[in-house]
Short mmCIF file of C-alpha atoms in Angstrom, two decimals:
data_model
loop_
_atom_site.label_atom_id
_atom_site.label_comp_id
_atom_site.label_asym_id
_atom_site.label_seq_id
_atom_site.Cartn_x
_atom_site.Cartn_y
_atom_site.Cartn_z
CA MET A 1 68.58 257.25 -7.24
CA LYS A 2 65.88 258.11 -9.80
CA PHE A 3 64.13 255.38 -11.77
CA ILE A 4 64.95 256.28 -15.35
CA LYS A 5 62.01 254.93 -17.39
CA ASP A 6 58.93 257.18 -17.30
CA ASP A 7 56.49 254.85 -19.08
CA PHE A 8 57.33 251.77 -16.99
CA LEU A 9 54.35 249.75 -15.76
CA TRP A 10 54.25 249.17 -11.98
CA GLY A 11 51.66 247.02 -10.27
CA GLY A 12 50.73 243.73 -8.68
CA ALA A 13 49.66 240.23 -9.65
CA THR A 14 47.08 237.79 -8.26
CA ALA A 15 45.51 234.47 -9.24
CA ALA A 16 41.79 233.70 -9.25
CA SER A 17 42.20 230.53 -7.20
CA GLN A 18 44.05 232.40 -4.46
CA ILE A 19 41.80 235.45 -4.09
CA GLU A 20 38.28 235.00 -5.43
CA GLY A 21 36.60 232.49 -3.13
CA ALA A 22 32.92 231.93 -4.05
CA TYR A 23 33.91 228.48 -5.28
CA ASN A 24 30.30 227.31 -5.59
CA ILE A 25 28.61 230.63 -6.37
CA ASP A 26 26.96 231.68 -9.67
CA GLY A 27 27.61 228.43 -11.50
CA LYS A 28 31.32 227.95 -10.87
CA SER A 29 32.69 224.41 -10.62
CA LEU A 30 35.57 223.06 -8.55
CA THR A 31 39.14 223.33 -9.79
CA LEU A 32 42.03 221.09 -8.92
CA LEU A 33 43.59 223.60 -6.52
CA GLU A 34 40.33 223.98 -4.60
CA MET A 35 40.52 220.29 -3.77
CA LYS A 36 43.76 220.54 -1.79
CA GLU A 37 43.13 220.65 1.96
CA PHE A 38 45.13 222.71 4.42
CA LYS A 39 47.89 220.85 6.28
CA PRO A 40 50.06 222.76 8.78
CA LEU A 41 53.72 222.67 7.77
CA LYS A 42 56.22 221.10 10.14
CA ASP A 43 59.16 222.69 8.34
CA ARG A 44 58.44 225.75 6.21
CA ALA A 45 61.86 225.64 4.51
CA ASN A 46 61.42 222.00 3.45
CA ASN A 47 58.15 221.63 1.55
CA HIS A 48 57.30 220.67 -2.01
CA PHE A 49 54.66 221.97 -4.41
CA LYS A 50 52.73 218.71 -4.18
CA ILE A 51 49.05 217.95 -4.01
CA THR A 52 47.72 214.44 -3.26
CA ASP A 53 46.56 211.38 -5.16
CA LYS A 54 43.20 210.94 -6.82
CA SER A 55 41.49 209.22 -3.90
CA ASP A 56 42.00 212.28 -1.71
CA PHE A 57 40.57 214.48 -4.43
CA LEU A 58 37.43 212.39 -4.67
CA LYS A 59 36.96 212.75 -0.91
CA ALA A 60 37.31 216.50 -1.30
CA ILE A 61 34.26 216.83 -3.55
CA GLU A 62 31.75 216.09 -0.80
CA ASN A 63 34.15 216.88 2.08
CA LYS A 64 32.38 214.61 4.56
CA GLU A 65 35.41 214.89 6.87
CA GLY A 66 34.92 218.66 7.24
CA LEU A 67 38.47 219.56 6.14
CA HIS A 68 39.49 223.11 5.31
CA TYR A 69 40.13 223.95 1.65
CA PRO A 70 41.61 227.48 1.68
CA LYS A 71 41.42 228.20 -2.05
CA ARG A 72 37.65 227.76 -1.94
CA PHE A 73 37.53 230.95 0.13
CA GLY A 74 40.56 232.97 -0.99
CA ILE A 75 40.22 236.52 0.33
CA ASP A 76 36.63 236.98 -0.91
CA PHE A 77 37.71 239.12 -3.85
CA TYR A 78 34.50 237.97 -5.54
CA SER A 79 32.54 240.18 -3.14
CA ARG A 80 35.18 242.80 -2.35
CA TYR A 81 36.82 243.46 -5.72
CA LYS A 82 35.75 247.12 -5.80
CA GLU A 83 37.38 247.74 -2.43
CA ASP A 84 40.56 245.95 -3.46
CA ILE A 85 40.91 247.65 -6.85
CA ALA A 86 40.35 251.02 -5.14
CA LEU A 87 43.26 250.18 -2.82
CA PHE A 88 45.41 249.17 -5.81
CA LYS A 89 44.70 252.55 -7.37
CA GLU A 90 45.39 254.36 -4.10
CA ALA A 91 48.76 252.61 -3.87
CA GLY A 92 49.61 254.00 -7.31
CA MET A 93 49.46 250.81 -9.38
CA ASN A 94 49.06 251.42 -13.11
CA VAL A 95 48.90 247.76 -14.16
CA TYR A 96 47.15 244.75 -12.64
CA ARG A 97 47.97 241.20 -13.64
CA MET A 98 44.98 238.99 -12.82
CA SER A 99 43.76 235.59 -13.89
CA ILE A 100 40.37 234.44 -15.06
CA ALA A 101 39.00 231.16 -13.70
CA TRP A 102 38.25 228.80 -16.59
CA ALA A 103 35.77 227.02 -14.30
CA ARG A 104 33.79 230.23 -13.84
CA ILE A 105 33.34 230.62 -17.62
CA TYR A 106 32.94 226.96 -18.68
CA PRO A 107 32.13 225.05 -15.46
CA ASN A 108 32.14 221.65 -17.18
CA GLY A 109 34.90 222.49 -19.60
CA ASP A 110 32.85 221.39 -22.59
CA ASP A 111 29.67 223.43 -22.04
CA GLN A 112 27.93 224.61 -25.20
CA LYS A 113 27.63 228.18 -23.94
CA PRO A 114 29.66 230.19 -21.41
CA ASN A 115 28.34 230.96 -17.96
CA GLU A 116 26.88 234.48 -18.19
CA LYS A 117 27.22 235.14 -14.46
CA GLY A 118 30.93 234.35 -14.68
CA LEU A 119 31.36 236.66 -17.66
CA ASN A 120 29.51 239.43 -15.86
CA PHE A 121 31.77 239.16 -12.83
CA TYR A 122 34.91 239.66 -14.91
CA LYS A 123 33.27 242.46 -16.91
CA ASN A 124 32.67 244.23 -13.62
CA VAL A 125 36.27 243.68 -12.48
CA LEU A 126 37.72 244.85 -15.78
CA ASN A 127 35.43 247.87 -15.91
CA GLU A 128 36.55 248.80 -12.42
CA CYS A 129 40.18 248.68 -13.58
CA LYS A 130 39.38 250.72 -16.68
CA GLU A 131 37.63 253.39 -14.64
CA LYS A 132 40.69 253.59 -12.39
CA ASN A 133 42.98 253.87 -15.43
CA ILE A 134 44.78 250.64 -14.54
CA LYS A 135 46.05 248.56 -17.46
CA VAL A 136 45.25 244.84 -17.28
CA MET A 137 47.29 241.73 -18.06
CA VAL A 138 45.17 238.58 -18.00
CA THR A 139 46.42 235.06 -17.37
CA MET A 140 43.94 232.60 -18.89
CA SER A 141 45.03 229.55 -16.93
CA HIS A 142 46.78 229.93 -13.57
CA PHE A 143 47.06 226.29 -12.39
CA ASP A 144 43.27 226.05 -11.91
CA ILE A 145 42.07 223.62 -14.56
CA PRO A 146 38.40 222.68 -13.99
CA TYR A 147 38.22 219.32 -12.28
CA SER A 148 35.60 218.20 -14.80
CA ILE A 149 38.27 218.33 -17.54
CA VAL A 150 40.62 216.28 -15.37
CA GLU A 151 37.96 213.66 -14.74
CA LYS A 152 36.39 213.49 -18.19
CA TYR A 153 39.34 214.13 -20.51
CA GLY A 154 42.46 213.38 -18.48
CA GLY A 155 43.69 216.96 -18.39
CA TRP A 156 46.35 218.18 -20.81
CA LEU A 157 47.44 214.70 -21.89
CA ASN A 158 44.38 214.71 -24.13
CA ARG A 159 44.64 216.91 -27.24
CA LYS A 160 40.91 217.48 -26.97
CA THR A 161 41.78 219.85 -24.13
CA ILE A 162 43.48 222.11 -26.69
CA ASP A 163 40.12 222.58 -28.43
CA LEU A 164 38.36 223.23 -25.11
CA PHE A 165 40.96 225.82 -24.18
CA LEU A 166 40.75 227.49 -27.58
CA LYS A 167 36.99 227.82 -27.23
CA TYR A 168 37.48 229.35 -23.78
CA ALA A 169 40.10 231.76 -25.17
CA GLU A 170 37.82 232.80 -28.03
CA THR A 171 35.11 233.63 -25.50
CA LEU A 172 37.53 235.79 -23.50
CA PHE A 173 38.70 237.61 -26.61
CA THR A 174 35.15 238.19 -27.80
CA GLU A 175 33.94 239.48 -24.44
CA PHE A 176 36.95 241.38 -23.10
CA CYS A 177 39.08 242.40 -26.08
CA ASP A 178 38.73 246.15 -25.48
CA MET A 179 39.41 245.83 -21.75
CA VAL A 180 42.64 243.80 -21.68
CA ASP A 181 46.04 245.10 -22.80
CA TYR A 182 48.17 241.96 -22.42
CA TRP A 183 47.33 238.26 -22.54
CA LEU A 184 49.19 235.28 -21.04
CA PRO A 185 47.71 231.87 -21.95
CA PHE A 186 49.45 229.95 -19.13
CA ASN A 187 51.05 230.80 -15.82
CA GLU A 188 54.52 229.30 -15.28
CA ILE A 189 54.14 226.86 -18.17
CA ASN A 190 57.16 224.88 -16.95
CA MET A 191 55.08 223.67 -13.99
CA ALA A 192 54.08 220.82 -16.33
CA THR A 193 57.43 219.11 -15.75
CA TRP A 194 57.55 219.76 -11.98
CA SER A 195 54.02 218.79 -10.96
CA THR A 196 51.81 217.05 -13.48
CA GLU A 197 48.79 217.52 -11.20
CA THR A 198 49.15 221.27 -10.86
CA GLY A 199 50.54 221.95 -14.31
CA LEU A 200 48.58 219.48 -16.42
CA GLY A 201 45.71 218.07 -14.36
CA VAL A 202 47.27 214.60 -14.49
CA PHE A 203 47.72 212.60 -11.28
CA GLU A 204 51.33 211.63 -10.57
CA SER A 205 50.16 208.53 -8.71
CA THR A 206 48.94 207.02 -11.99
CA PHE A 207 52.49 206.61 -13.35
CA LYS A 208 54.29 203.34 -12.74
CA THR A 209 57.78 204.40 -13.84
CA LYS A 210 59.85 207.58 -14.04
CA ASN A 211 60.01 207.29 -17.82
CA GLU A 212 56.24 207.01 -18.04
CA ARG A 213 55.89 210.08 -15.85
CA ASP A 214 58.50 212.12 -17.77
CA SER A 215 57.05 211.18 -21.15
CA ALA A 216 53.57 212.22 -19.99
CA SER A 217 54.80 215.53 -18.58
CA TYR A 218 56.51 216.51 -21.83
CA GLN A 219 53.56 215.34 -23.90
CA GLY A 220 51.16 217.41 -21.83
CA LEU A 221 53.57 220.34 -22.05
CA HIS A 222 53.69 219.99 -25.84
CA ASN A 223 49.91 220.15 -25.95
CA GLN A 224 50.08 223.36 -23.92
CA PHE A 225 52.71 224.78 -26.30
CA ILE A 226 50.36 224.10 -29.22
CA ALA A 227 47.39 225.54 -27.31
CA GLN A 228 49.36 228.70 -26.53
CA ALA A 229 50.45 229.12 -30.16
CA LYS A 230 46.87 228.68 -31.39
CA VAL A 231 45.60 231.15 -28.79
CA ILE A 232 48.15 233.71 -30.00
CA GLU A 233 47.11 233.13 -33.62
CA LEU A 234 43.44 233.59 -32.73
CA GLY A 235 44.11 236.52 -30.43
CA LYS A 236 45.97 238.48 -33.08
CA LYS A 237 42.93 238.16 -35.35
CA LEU A 238 40.32 239.07 -32.76
CA CYS A 239 42.32 241.56 -30.64
CA PRO A 240 44.91 243.11 -32.98
CA SER A 241 45.81 245.93 -30.57
CA ALA A 242 46.67 243.57 -27.69
CA LYS A 243 50.03 241.95 -26.97
CA PHE A 244 50.51 238.24 -26.30
CA GLY A 245 53.21 236.78 -24.09
CA CYS A 246 54.38 233.72 -22.21
CA MET A 247 54.94 233.22 -18.49
CA VAL A 248 57.79 231.02 -17.24
CA ALA A 249 58.90 230.30 -13.69
CA ASN A 250 62.44 231.58 -14.04
CA ILE A 251 64.94 229.66 -11.94
CA THR A 252 68.32 231.32 -12.30
CA THR A 253 71.17 229.17 -11.01
CA TYR A 254 74.93 229.55 -10.64
CA SER A 255 77.64 226.93 -10.68
CA LEU A 256 78.66 226.37 -7.06
CA ASN A 257 82.28 226.99 -8.05
CA CYS A 258 84.51 227.25 -11.11
CA ASN A 259 85.05 223.50 -11.43
CA PRO A 260 84.27 222.78 -15.12
CA ILE A 261 82.15 219.74 -14.25
CA ASN A 262 79.93 221.99 -12.15
CA GLU A 263 79.84 224.61 -14.91
CA ILE A 264 78.61 222.08 -17.46
CA GLU A 265 76.15 220.67 -14.92
CA ASN A 266 74.72 224.15 -14.44
CA LEU A 267 74.54 224.71 -18.21
CA THR A 268 72.59 221.52 -18.84
CA ARG A 269 70.38 222.21 -15.80
CA GLN A 270 69.56 225.68 -17.16
CA GLN A 271 68.77 224.22 -20.57
CA LYS A 272 66.29 221.70 -19.19
CA THR A 273 64.66 223.80 -16.47
CA ARG A 274 64.73 227.23 -18.07
CA TRP A 275 65.90 227.88 -21.62
CA PHE A 276 63.88 225.07 -23.21
CA PHE A 277 60.57 226.72 -22.34
CA TYR A 278 61.61 230.17 -23.53
CA ASP A 279 63.16 228.73 -26.71
CA VAL A 280 59.94 227.03 -27.80
CA VAL A 281 57.61 229.99 -27.20
CA ALA A 282 60.01 232.77 -28.28
CA ARG A 283 61.88 231.05 -31.12
CA GLY A 284 59.14 228.68 -32.20
CA LYS A 285 61.05 225.42 -32.24
CA TYR A 286 62.37 222.63 -30.06
CA PRO A 287 66.11 223.22 -29.39
CA THR A 288 68.70 220.60 -30.27
CA TYR A 289 69.79 220.04 -26.66
CA ILE A 290 66.29 218.96 -25.63
CA LYS A 291 66.08 216.62 -28.62
CA ARG A 292 69.27 214.96 -27.40
CA TYR A 293 67.80 214.68 -23.90
CA PHE A 294 64.59 213.12 -25.26
CA GLU A 295 66.60 210.60 -27.30
CA GLU A 296 68.84 209.60 -24.39
CA GLU A 297 65.90 209.29 -21.97
CA ASN A 298 63.62 207.53 -24.50
CA ILE A 299 61.00 210.29 -24.34
CA ASN A 300 58.76 210.35 -27.40
CA ILE A 301 56.50 213.32 -28.09
CA GLN A 302 53.51 212.62 -30.30
CA MET A 303 53.12 215.52 -32.71
CA GLU A 304 50.57 216.13 -35.41
CA LYS A 305 51.73 217.14 -38.90
CA ASP A 306 51.05 220.87 -38.47
CA ASP A 307 52.54 221.26 -34.98
CA VAL A 308 55.99 222.40 -36.11
CA GLU A 309 54.52 225.08 -38.36
CA ILE A 310 52.05 226.24 -35.69
CA LEU A 311 54.88 226.81 -33.21
CA GLU A 312 57.09 228.59 -35.73
CA LYS A 313 54.40 231.00 -36.89
CA ASN A 314 52.97 231.98 -33.51
CA VAL A 315 55.76 233.08 -31.19
CA VAL A 316 55.15 235.51 -28.33
CA ASP A 317 55.28 239.31 -28.58
CA PHE A 318 56.93 239.60 -25.19
CA ILE A 319 58.38 237.38 -22.46
CA SER A 320 57.11 237.48 -18.89
CA PHE A 321 58.49 235.48 -16.00
CA SER A 322 58.45 235.04 -12.24
CA TYR A 323 61.62 235.73 -10.30
CA TYR A 324 61.86 235.10 -6.56
CA MET A 325 65.25 233.59 -5.89
CA SER A 326 68.35 231.93 -7.28
CA ALA A 327 70.21 228.76 -6.36
CA THR A 328 73.50 226.95 -6.95
CA VAL A 329 74.24 223.78 -8.91
CA ALA A 330 76.95 221.16 -8.41
CA VAL A 331 77.49 217.55 -9.47
CA GLU A 332 78.04 216.50 -5.86
CA GLU A 333 74.95 217.80 -4.17
CA GLY A 334 75.48 219.83 -1.01
CA GLU A 335 73.08 221.64 1.28
CA LYS A 336 69.69 222.26 -0.31
CA THR A 337 67.28 225.15 0.07
CA ALA A 338 63.68 225.61 -0.99
CA GLY A 339 62.48 227.77 -3.86
CA ASN A 340 59.73 228.39 -6.39
CA LEU A 341 58.78 224.99 -7.86
CA ILE A 342 62.06 223.21 -7.03
CA PHE A 343 64.79 222.85 -4.45
CA GLY A 344 68.26 224.17 -5.26
CA GLY A 345 71.73 224.42 -3.82
CA LYS A 346 72.40 226.85 -1.01
CA ASN A 347 74.41 229.96 -1.80
CA PRO A 348 76.68 231.03 1.10
CA TYR A 349 76.53 234.66 -0.04
CA LEU A 350 72.75 235.03 0.17
CA LYS A 351 70.15 235.33 2.91
CA ALA A 352 66.87 233.43 2.69
CA SER A 353 63.24 233.89 3.68
CA GLU A 354 61.50 231.80 6.35
CA TRP A 355 60.53 229.40 3.56
CA GLY A 356 64.15 229.01 2.45
CA TRP A 357 63.87 231.14 -0.71
CA GLN A 358 67.25 232.83 -1.26
CA ILE A 359 67.05 236.60 -1.76
CA ASP A 360 69.12 237.71 -4.76
CA PRO A 361 68.28 241.13 -6.29
CA ILE A 362 71.42 241.14 -8.46
CA GLY A 363 70.24 237.83 -9.89
CA LEU A 364 67.26 239.70 -11.35
CA ARG A 365 69.58 242.02 -13.28
CA ILE A 366 71.53 239.00 -14.50
CA THR A 367 68.28 237.30 -15.56
CA LEU A 368 67.02 240.36 -17.44
CA ASN A 369 70.32 240.70 -19.31
CA GLU A 370 70.42 237.01 -20.19
CA LEU A 371 66.85 236.98 -21.50
CA TRP A 372 67.32 240.19 -23.51
CA ASP A 373 70.62 239.05 -25.03
CA ARG A 374 69.15 235.66 -25.95
CA TYR A 375 65.74 236.65 -27.37
CA GLN A 376 65.67 240.40 -28.06
CA LYS A 377 62.01 240.55 -27.06
CA PRO A 378 60.43 242.99 -24.58
CA LEU A 379 60.47 241.64 -21.00
CA PHE A 380 57.95 241.87 -18.18
CA ILE A 381 58.55 240.74 -14.58
CA ALA A 382 55.22 239.08 -13.82
CA GLU A 383 55.95 237.96 -10.24
CA ASN A 384 58.48 238.96 -7.58
CA GLY A 385 58.04 239.28 -3.84
CA ILE A 386 58.69 237.89 -0.39
CA GLY A 387 56.44 235.79 1.84
CA VAL A 388 56.68 236.51 5.57
CA LEU A 389 54.86 235.57 8.78
CA GLU A 390 53.10 238.75 9.91
CA THR A 391 50.51 239.98 12.39
CA LEU A 392 48.83 243.35 12.83
CA ASN A 393 50.26 245.62 15.52
CA ASP A 394 48.33 247.93 17.88
CA GLN A 395 48.00 250.51 15.10
CA ASN A 396 46.39 247.95 12.76
CA THR A 397 49.37 247.91 10.43
CA VAL A 398 52.55 245.93 9.81
CA GLU A 399 56.00 247.53 10.00
CA ASP A 400 57.32 245.49 7.08
CA ASN A 401 60.66 247.19 6.53
CA TYR A 402 62.04 243.88 5.19
CA ARG A 403 59.51 243.99 2.32
CA ILE A 404 60.40 247.59 1.56
CA GLU A 405 64.07 246.61 1.44
CA TYR A 406 63.30 243.56 -0.74
CA LEU A 407 61.25 245.54 -3.26
CA SER A 408 63.61 248.51 -3.26
CA GLU A 409 66.69 246.40 -3.94
CA HIS A 410 64.97 244.57 -6.80
CA PHE A 411 63.72 247.86 -8.26
CA LYS A 412 67.30 249.18 -8.23
CA GLN A 413 68.48 246.16 -10.20
CA ILE A 414 65.68 246.62 -12.76
CA ASN A 415 66.92 250.19 -13.14
CA GLU A 416 70.46 248.93 -13.67
CA ALA A 417 69.25 246.46 -16.31
CA ILE A 418 67.52 249.27 -18.18
CA LYS A 419 70.79 251.21 -18.09
CA ASP A 420 72.43 248.07 -19.51
CA GLY A 421 70.11 248.43 -22.52
CA VAL A 422 67.55 245.76 -21.59
CA ASP A 423 64.02 246.37 -22.91
CA VAL A 424 61.97 245.65 -19.79
CA PHE A 425 58.62 247.43 -19.71
CA GLY A 426 56.86 246.40 -16.51
CA TYR A 427 56.77 244.74 -13.10
CA THR A 428 53.95 243.24 -11.05
CA MET A 429 54.80 242.27 -7.49
CA TRP A 430 53.51 239.06 -5.98
CA THR A 431 51.32 240.33 -4.60
CA PRO A 432 49.74 243.69 -3.74
CA ILE A 433 47.45 242.01 -1.19
CA ASP A 434 47.74 238.94 1.06
CA VAL A 435 46.44 235.78 -0.66
CA VAL A 436 46.26 232.04 -0.04
CA SER A 437 49.70 230.63 -0.88
CA ALA A 438 49.76 228.57 -4.07
CA SER A 439 52.30 226.06 -2.81
CA THR A 440 51.60 225.77 0.92
CA ASN A 441 47.89 226.77 1.14
CA GLU A 442 48.70 229.19 3.97
CA MET A 443 47.23 232.62 4.60
CA SER A 444 50.04 233.11 7.10
CA LYS A 445 52.60 233.25 4.26
CA ARG A 446 51.97 236.92 3.51
CA TYR A 447 53.26 238.67 0.40
CA GLY A 448 51.04 241.74 0.21
CA MET A 449 51.31 245.45 0.89
CA ILE A 450 47.74 245.05 2.17
CA PHE A 451 47.06 242.81 5.19
CA VAL A 452 43.97 240.59 5.00
CA ASP A 453 42.53 239.54 8.36
CA TYR A 454 42.24 235.78 7.90
CA ASP A 455 44.28 233.02 9.49
CA ASP A 456 45.11 229.68 7.87
CA TYR A 457 41.61 228.37 8.68
CA HIS A 458 39.92 231.57 7.51
CA ASN A 459 39.04 232.74 10.97
CA GLY A 460 38.88 236.53 11.02
CA THR A 461 37.03 239.47 9.55
CA GLY A 462 38.66 239.48 6.13
CA ASN A 463 39.12 243.23 6.48
CA ARG A 464 41.97 244.98 4.69
CA PHE A 465 44.72 247.00 6.41
CA LYS A 466 47.58 248.93 4.79
CA LYS A 467 51.10 247.90 5.73
CA LYS A 468 54.05 250.28 5.86
CA SER A 469 55.10 249.03 2.41
CA PHE A 470 51.81 250.35 1.00
CA ASP A 471 52.78 253.92 1.92
CA TRP A 472 56.34 253.32 0.69
CA PHE A 473 55.13 252.10 -2.72
CA GLN A 474 52.64 254.96 -2.96
CA ASN A 475 55.47 257.43 -2.37
CA PHE A 476 57.69 255.63 -4.86
CA MET A 477 55.01 255.91 -7.55
CA LYS A 478 54.79 259.67 -6.96
CA ASN A 479 58.52 260.40 -6.92
CA LYS A 480 60.22 257.36 -8.54
CA GLU A 481 63.06 257.70 -6.03
CA LEU A 482 64.92 254.56 -5.01
#
């Protein structure tokens, strides 16, 4: 089968907090994710994207206990970016989705001037991509809010953070406008409602009631919606040739069966966990179903007088999303399985990874069709991949046929969606190279086509080795045969 779209963008995605390391080098400050210690998992298929409470974070600053904080070390991309980008080019990637660490540009969040050493690092990275003829999509905030903003301002619950973020965005536009093709203000913006620590920089342990917690999560999310809209407005003025999108953790679910009560349960679940986020950023307004939910749950969002207009006038140019798995929904909960951000119902027709994420390539085609039919905006698959326990063999490679199968089957469904008439213009796998896992802090949860020689405690050389999937992807990029 031939992939039918010649100008399609193929590449990989990474996050600064999971690859860069150099957490205390050249003026960078700590971020929230770099304050989460490594804890071995007892059950890989039964873990939550959860951090800790504030007391543990305060201990992490000085780390007198000598604990291991994996995201402080990443894969040393800070020192080895030229080597890694050269490998991306060799693999055939023509787009790279990366994030910039806010804490490397404004270490205290409210600094008067940006950190020049941080700016220079990203200039070097972006120049390297430009020289290799690799387009760049930049995520401005990928879960790594500077801890100083958490401590001083209370994270995204404080509208002052919108101003701090806008200043940061203006700096990025001013410095990198000619080097970046696509901009995403936030990664998986719906994380705000799943983990207030990770998504908003607000400690869950501070809330006394569920209503207090829910109200805070939606308030912080609203502030991010406004920040994103203002960033788009500013970006269109400063970088008129660039495109501006959103990024949502897409969680496609099916009713467990055709029982109408399960169908309506799935509909309302999709509205609250999926469509709401797309509706606000792509249509520019809060949908009626979420207003009903807020009223019934006594959730009050504090809005300023211009907020409605700001959202309406600054919708996204394109929609990007992560897609890893699907799940089932039923009123009477049955067997659960893990997934990206949340747990879901087990689907008897699907296989799952070692972490319980159900593998559903056809679900990607369904997702692309649903998004296109609903919004009629260009689509970009910003994350998709499979995490697996892997070790190097005697030939210093990994025979990862399962990854080849995973990618190939998803590529085929993208092709089918294009035949369906869906306007999808690109795909970045998570990830082209092994990284520290966002949710579990493991190096042993490996997603990449490139093996990185570190274990969960960062023992190892850090050297890079091509897996079998690297050669497969390279061949695919030459021939576009599926």
